[in-house]
C-alpha cells in the first residue's frame, strides 16, 4: 500500500495493559457512589467505549438506565480513581514492540494518533505512566462518541486539521486488538490492522475482516518499512 498519511493506535491491549487498573477504578466508583463494588467484566466486553461500559454496568447493578447526571458522576469518580490505580498496578506494562516502533515512526515523519473507547482523560492517564503521550498529537476518544466508528472518523478529521488538508481514509491505518477496532476502522473507511497482542487471536481478527493481521507490534506495519529504514 501507499505510505500512510496517519497511523491511529488503540490503547488497551495494543500499546499497554494496565493490569486491571481500569476495572478496579470502575469498581471503586460504583462502590463509592452506591455501595456496590461492580465488576464491569460481567456486563461488558473488550472494545466498548467508556460511556457504554458505564451505562451497561449501571443498568445491570442499579436496575435502571442512568440519567445523564448519574452517568457523568460515575465517569467522574472513575477518573478520580484511575491515576492511583494505574500508578500502583503491578500488572501494568508496555506491550511488545511499542518502545521501538513509536520513536521510529515519529523520526520517519508519520503522524500518529489515538483511537480508543476510553474517554480522553482516561487515555492520557493510562499512557502517562509509560511516557507515551508525547508521541500522539491528536485522537478520537470515547468522550467524542459512544460509537467507535464515529470517534474514528473524528480522529481522521483531526489529523486533516493538523496537516491542513482532508485525509484519504484509505491511506489511514487504524490499529487495534479487537474485532470492534476493525469494525470501527471500516466504518470510517480506513484500513483495519488487527494486532493479536491483547484480547483477540489472529484468527478472530481475520474473521472480523482485518485488512492486515500482525502477531504484535514487533512486526512491520504495512506501508511503512521503506520510510522507516531510510530515516534510521
Tab-separated table of C-alpha atoms in Angstrom:
chain	number	residue	atom	x	y	z
A	1	UNK	CA	0.000	0.000	0.000
A	2	UNK	CA	0.967	3.673	-0.277
A	3	UNK	CA	2.683	5.437	2.594
A	4	UNK	CA	0.016	6.079	5.271
A	5	UNK	CA	-0.971	9.699	5.865
A	6	UNK	CA	-1.696	8.890	9.519
A	7	UNK	CA	-1.469	5.887	11.829
A	8	UNK	CA	-4.026	5.509	14.620
A	9	UNK	CA	-3.482	3.305	17.666
A	10	UNK	CA	-5.852	1.794	20.192
A	11	UNK	CA	-4.576	1.951	23.791
A	12	UNK	CA	-5.598	-1.035	25.936
A	13	UNK	CA	-4.277	-4.332	24.615
A	14	UNK	CA	-2.248	-2.690	21.847
A	15	UNK	CA	0.085	-0.115	23.383
A	16	UNK	CA	-0.232	-1.020	27.050
A	17	UNK	CA	-2.087	-3.149	29.529
A	18	UNK	CA	-2.987	-1.577	32.860
A	19	UNK	CA	-3.146	-4.888	34.688
A	20	UNK	CA	-6.757	-4.332	35.685
A	21	UNK	CA	-6.422	-0.714	36.820
A	22	UNK	CA	-9.414	0.352	34.753
A	23	UNK	CA	-11.708	-2.338	36.136
A	24	UNK	CA	-10.544	-1.553	39.673
A	25	UNK	CA	-11.347	2.122	39.132
A	26	UNK	CA	-14.858	1.365	37.882
A	27	UNK	CA	-15.362	-0.942	40.865
A	28	UNK	CA	-14.256	1.826	43.247
A	29	UNK	CA	-16.533	4.380	41.566
A	30	UNK	CA	-19.659	2.251	41.914
A	31	UNK	CA	-18.772	1.288	45.474
A	32	UNK	CA	-18.125	4.903	46.452
A	33	UNK	CA	-21.398	6.117	44.955
A	34	UNK	CA	-23.772	3.195	45.549
A	35	UNK	CA	-22.046	0.765	47.905
A	36	UNK	CA	-21.782	-1.809	45.109
A	37	UNK	CA	-18.283	-2.940	44.003
A	38	UNK	CA	-19.408	-3.546	40.427
A	39	UNK	CA	-17.390	-5.881	38.204
A	40	UNK	CA	-17.529	-4.451	34.669
A	41	UNK	CA	-16.291	-7.753	33.244
A	42	UNK	CA	-19.673	-9.317	33.993
A	43	UNK	CA	-21.593	-6.797	31.911
A	44	UNK	CA	-19.258	-5.538	29.157
A	45	UNK	CA	-16.684	-6.745	26.663
A	46	UNK	CA	-13.353	-5.574	25.278
A	47	UNK	CA	-13.529	-2.718	22.779
A	48	UNK	CA	-16.563	-0.945	24.226
A	49	UNK	CA	-16.373	2.783	24.867
A	50	UNK	CA	-16.239	4.106	28.428
A	51	UNK	CA	-19.722	5.686	28.208
A	52	UNK	CA	-21.151	2.330	27.113
A	53	UNK	CA	-19.241	0.491	29.863
A	54	UNK	CA	-20.577	2.912	32.446
A	55	UNK	CA	-24.134	2.765	31.119
A	56	UNK	CA	-24.345	-1.034	30.843
A	57	UNK	CA	-22.781	-1.604	34.242
A	58	UNK	CA	-25.029	0.991	35.877
A	59	UNK	CA	-28.152	-0.524	34.327
A	60	UNK	CA	-27.148	-4.024	35.424
A	61	UNK	CA	-26.280	-3.251	39.042
A	62	UNK	CA	-28.649	-0.353	39.803
A	63	UNK	CA	-31.623	-1.624	37.821
A	64	UNK	CA	-32.410	1.305	35.549
A	65	UNK	CA	-30.777	3.324	32.781
A	66	UNK	CA	-28.600	6.098	34.206
A	67	UNK	CA	-29.651	9.684	33.723
A	68	UNK	CA	-27.032	11.942	32.102
A	69	UNK	CA	-26.185	13.280	35.569
A	70	UNK	CA	-25.812	9.780	37.029
A	71	UNK	CA	-23.570	8.612	34.192
A	72	UNK	CA	-21.459	11.753	34.446
A	73	UNK	CA	-20.993	11.191	38.167
A	74	UNK	CA	-19.885	7.572	37.672
A	75	UNK	CA	-17.379	8.524	34.964
A	76	UNK	CA	-16.057	11.405	37.075
A	77	UNK	CA	-15.468	9.099	40.037
A	78	UNK	CA	-13.810	6.551	37.735
A	79	UNK	CA	-11.407	9.235	36.510
A	80	UNK	CA	-10.657	10.422	40.042
A	81	UNK	CA	-9.521	6.931	40.998
A	82	UNK	CA	-7.762	5.900	37.784
A	83	UNK	CA	-4.373	7.660	38.286
A	84	UNK	CA	-3.894	5.958	41.647
A	85	UNK	CA	-4.818	2.532	40.286
A	86	UNK	CA	-2.585	2.886	37.208
A	87	UNK	CA	0.375	4.049	39.285
A	88	UNK	CA	0.024	1.170	41.754
A	89	UNK	CA	-0.782	-1.635	39.299
A	90	UNK	CA	1.895	-4.373	39.349
A	91	UNK	CA	0.495	-5.718	36.084
A	92	UNK	CA	0.952	-2.501	34.102
A	93	UNK	CA	3.227	-2.976	31.112
A	94	UNK	CA	4.083	-1.585	27.713
A	95	UNK	CA	3.408	-4.241	25.091
A	96	UNK	CA	5.945	-5.801	22.748
A	97	UNK	CA	7.387	-3.539	20.063
A	98	UNK	CA	5.867	-0.285	21.286
A	99	UNK	CA	9.011	1.325	22.715
A	100	UNK	CA	10.895	0.670	19.479
A	101	UNK	CA	8.116	1.388	16.986
A	102	UNK	CA	6.764	4.751	18.126
A	103	UNK	CA	10.081	6.684	18.046
A	104	UNK	CA	10.924	5.092	14.685
A	105	UNK	CA	7.607	6.182	13.171
A	106	UNK	CA	7.963	9.711	14.524
A	107	UNK	CA	11.503	10.040	13.165
A	108	UNK	CA	10.212	8.932	9.758
A	109	UNK	CA	7.612	11.716	9.818
A	110	UNK	CA	4.431	9.723	10.325
A	111	UNK	CA	1.525	11.481	12.034
A	112	UNK	CA	0.423	9.328	14.971
A	113	UNK	CA	-2.898	9.474	16.786
A	114	UNK	CA	-5.089	7.578	19.230
A	115	UNK	CA	-8.427	5.872	18.620
A	116	UNK	CA	-9.824	4.428	21.820
A	117	UNK	CA	-13.091	3.827	23.570
A	118	UNK	CA	-11.592	5.429	26.658
A	119	UNK	CA	-12.642	8.984	27.403
A	120	UNK	CA	-9.784	11.349	26.583
A	121	UNK	CA	-8.649	11.908	30.169
A	122	UNK	CA	-8.533	8.156	30.824
A	123	UNK	CA	-6.449	7.510	27.713
A	124	UNK	CA	-3.881	10.110	28.753
A	125	UNK	CA	-3.751	8.751	32.313
A	126	UNK	CA	-3.136	5.216	31.065
A	127	UNK	CA	-0.377	6.304	28.678
A	128	UNK	CA	1.315	8.721	31.080
A	129	UNK	CA	2.928	6.073	33.294
A	130	UNK	CA	4.966	4.875	30.285
A	131	UNK	CA	5.592	8.416	28.955
A	132	UNK	CA	3.782	7.588	25.712
A	133	UNK	CA	1.543	10.657	25.352
A	134	UNK	CA	4.427	12.551	23.709
A	135	UNK	CA	4.116	10.504	20.517
A	136	UNK	CA	0.466	11.389	19.788
A	137	UNK	CA	-0.726	14.824	18.676
A	138	UNK	CA	-4.435	14.037	18.251
A	139	UNK	CA	-7.031	11.333	18.653
A	140	UNK	CA	-10.614	10.149	18.748
A	141	UNK	CA	-11.973	9.103	22.138
A	142	UNK	CA	-14.979	7.656	23.897
A	143	UNK	CA	-15.701	11.203	25.057
A	144	UNK	CA	-16.225	12.188	21.397
A	145	UNK	CA	-18.800	9.478	20.734
A	146	UNK	CA	-20.050	6.223	22.209
A	147	UNK	CA	-19.817	4.842	18.658
A	148	UNK	CA	-16.357	3.517	17.733
A	149	UNK	CA	-16.817	4.247	14.033
A	150	UNK	CA	-17.785	7.849	14.707
A	151	UNK	CA	-14.862	8.520	17.047
A	152	UNK	CA	-12.505	7.011	14.456
A	153	UNK	CA	-13.912	9.361	11.813
A	154	UNK	CA	-13.364	12.215	14.260
A	155	UNK	CA	-9.721	11.231	14.689
A	156	UNK	CA	-9.208	11.226	10.921
A	157	UNK	CA	-10.823	14.678	10.694
A	158	UNK	CA	-8.456	15.975	13.375
A	159	UNK	CA	-5.478	14.563	11.509
A	160	UNK	CA	-6.604	16.527	8.464
A	161	UNK	CA	-6.871	19.691	10.539
A	162	UNK	CA	-3.272	19.248	11.672
A	163	UNK	CA	-1.992	18.634	8.136
A	164	UNK	CA	-4.134	21.345	6.561
A	165	UNK	CA	-5.997	19.069	4.150
A	166	UNK	CA	-8.559	16.301	4.424
A	167	UNK	CA	-7.046	12.834	4.534
A	168	UNK	CA	-7.918	9.929	2.280
A	169	UNK	CA	-9.229	7.348	4.796
A	170	UNK	CA	-7.788	4.580	2.611
A	171	UNK	CA	-4.353	5.956	3.479
A	172	UNK	CA	-5.009	5.821	7.228
A	173	UNK	CA	-4.031	2.775	9.270
A	174	UNK	CA	-6.201	2.010	12.297
A	175	UNK	CA	-4.537	-0.491	14.635
A	176	UNK	CA	-6.393	-2.439	17.304
A	177	UNK	CA	-6.567	-5.752	19.121
A	178	UNK	CA	-10.318	-6.480	18.936
A	179	UNK	CA	-12.940	-7.016	16.214
A	180	UNK	CA	-14.578	-3.767	17.363
A	181	UNK	CA	-11.423	-1.874	16.360
A	182	UNK	CA	-11.568	-3.422	12.895
A	183	UNK	CA	-15.270	-2.619	12.509
A	184	UNK	CA	-14.578	0.976	13.560
A	185	UNK	CA	-11.775	1.314	11.017
A	186	UNK	CA	-14.013	0.092	8.210
A	187	UNK	CA	-16.920	2.282	9.339
A	188	UNK	CA	-14.582	5.252	8.899
A	189	UNK	CA	-13.375	3.998	5.512
A	190	UNK	CA	-9.871	3.308	6.837
A	191	UNK	CA	-7.508	0.323	6.734
A	192	UNK	CA	-8.022	-2.009	9.701
A	193	UNK	CA	-4.870	-3.614	11.081
A	194	UNK	CA	-5.537	-6.310	13.663
A	195	UNK	CA	-2.774	-6.951	16.180
A	196	UNK	CA	-3.045	-10.112	18.287
A	197	UNK	CA	-1.361	-8.530	21.296
A	198	UNK	CA	-4.391	-8.287	23.545
A	199	UNK	CA	-7.886	-9.706	23.626
A	200	UNK	CA	-8.215	-11.458	20.249
A	201	UNK	CA	-6.309	-14.077	18.275
A	202	UNK	CA	-5.074	-13.714	14.708
A	203	UNK	CA	-7.886	-15.964	13.503
A	204	UNK	CA	-10.508	-13.879	15.305
A	205	UNK	CA	-9.111	-10.695	13.779
A	206	UNK	CA	-9.065	-12.242	10.302
A	207	UNK	CA	-12.653	-13.383	10.770
A	208	UNK	CA	-13.548	-9.813	11.723
A	209	UNK	CA	-12.315	-8.690	8.296
A	210	UNK	CA	-8.974	-7.123	9.208
A	211	UNK	CA	-7.119	-5.910	6.114
A	212	UNK	CA	-3.836	-6.925	7.735
A	213	UNK	CA	-3.127	-9.087	10.787
A	214	UNK	CA	0.033	-8.932	12.920
A	215	UNK	CA	1.094	-11.007	15.888
A	216	UNK	CA	2.467	-7.973	17.723
A	217	UNK	CA	3.928	-4.532	17.075
A	218	UNK	CA	7.315	-6.199	16.665
A	219	UNK	CA	6.135	-6.957	13.114
A	220	UNK	CA	6.349	-4.351	10.352
A	221	UNK	CA	3.292	-2.222	9.655
A	222	UNK	CA	2.000	-2.098	6.080
A	223	UNK	CA	3.352	0.774	4.018
A	224	UNK	CA	5.990	1.981	6.471
A	225	UNK	CA	9.071	-0.218	6.002
A	226	UNK	CA	10.804	1.849	3.308
A	227	UNK	CA	10.176	5.155	5.089
A	228	UNK	CA	11.423	3.979	8.471
A	229	UNK	CA	14.502	2.232	7.112
A	230	UNK	CA	15.592	5.315	5.152
A	231	UNK	CA	15.204	7.554	8.222
A	232	UNK	CA	17.230	5.386	10.594
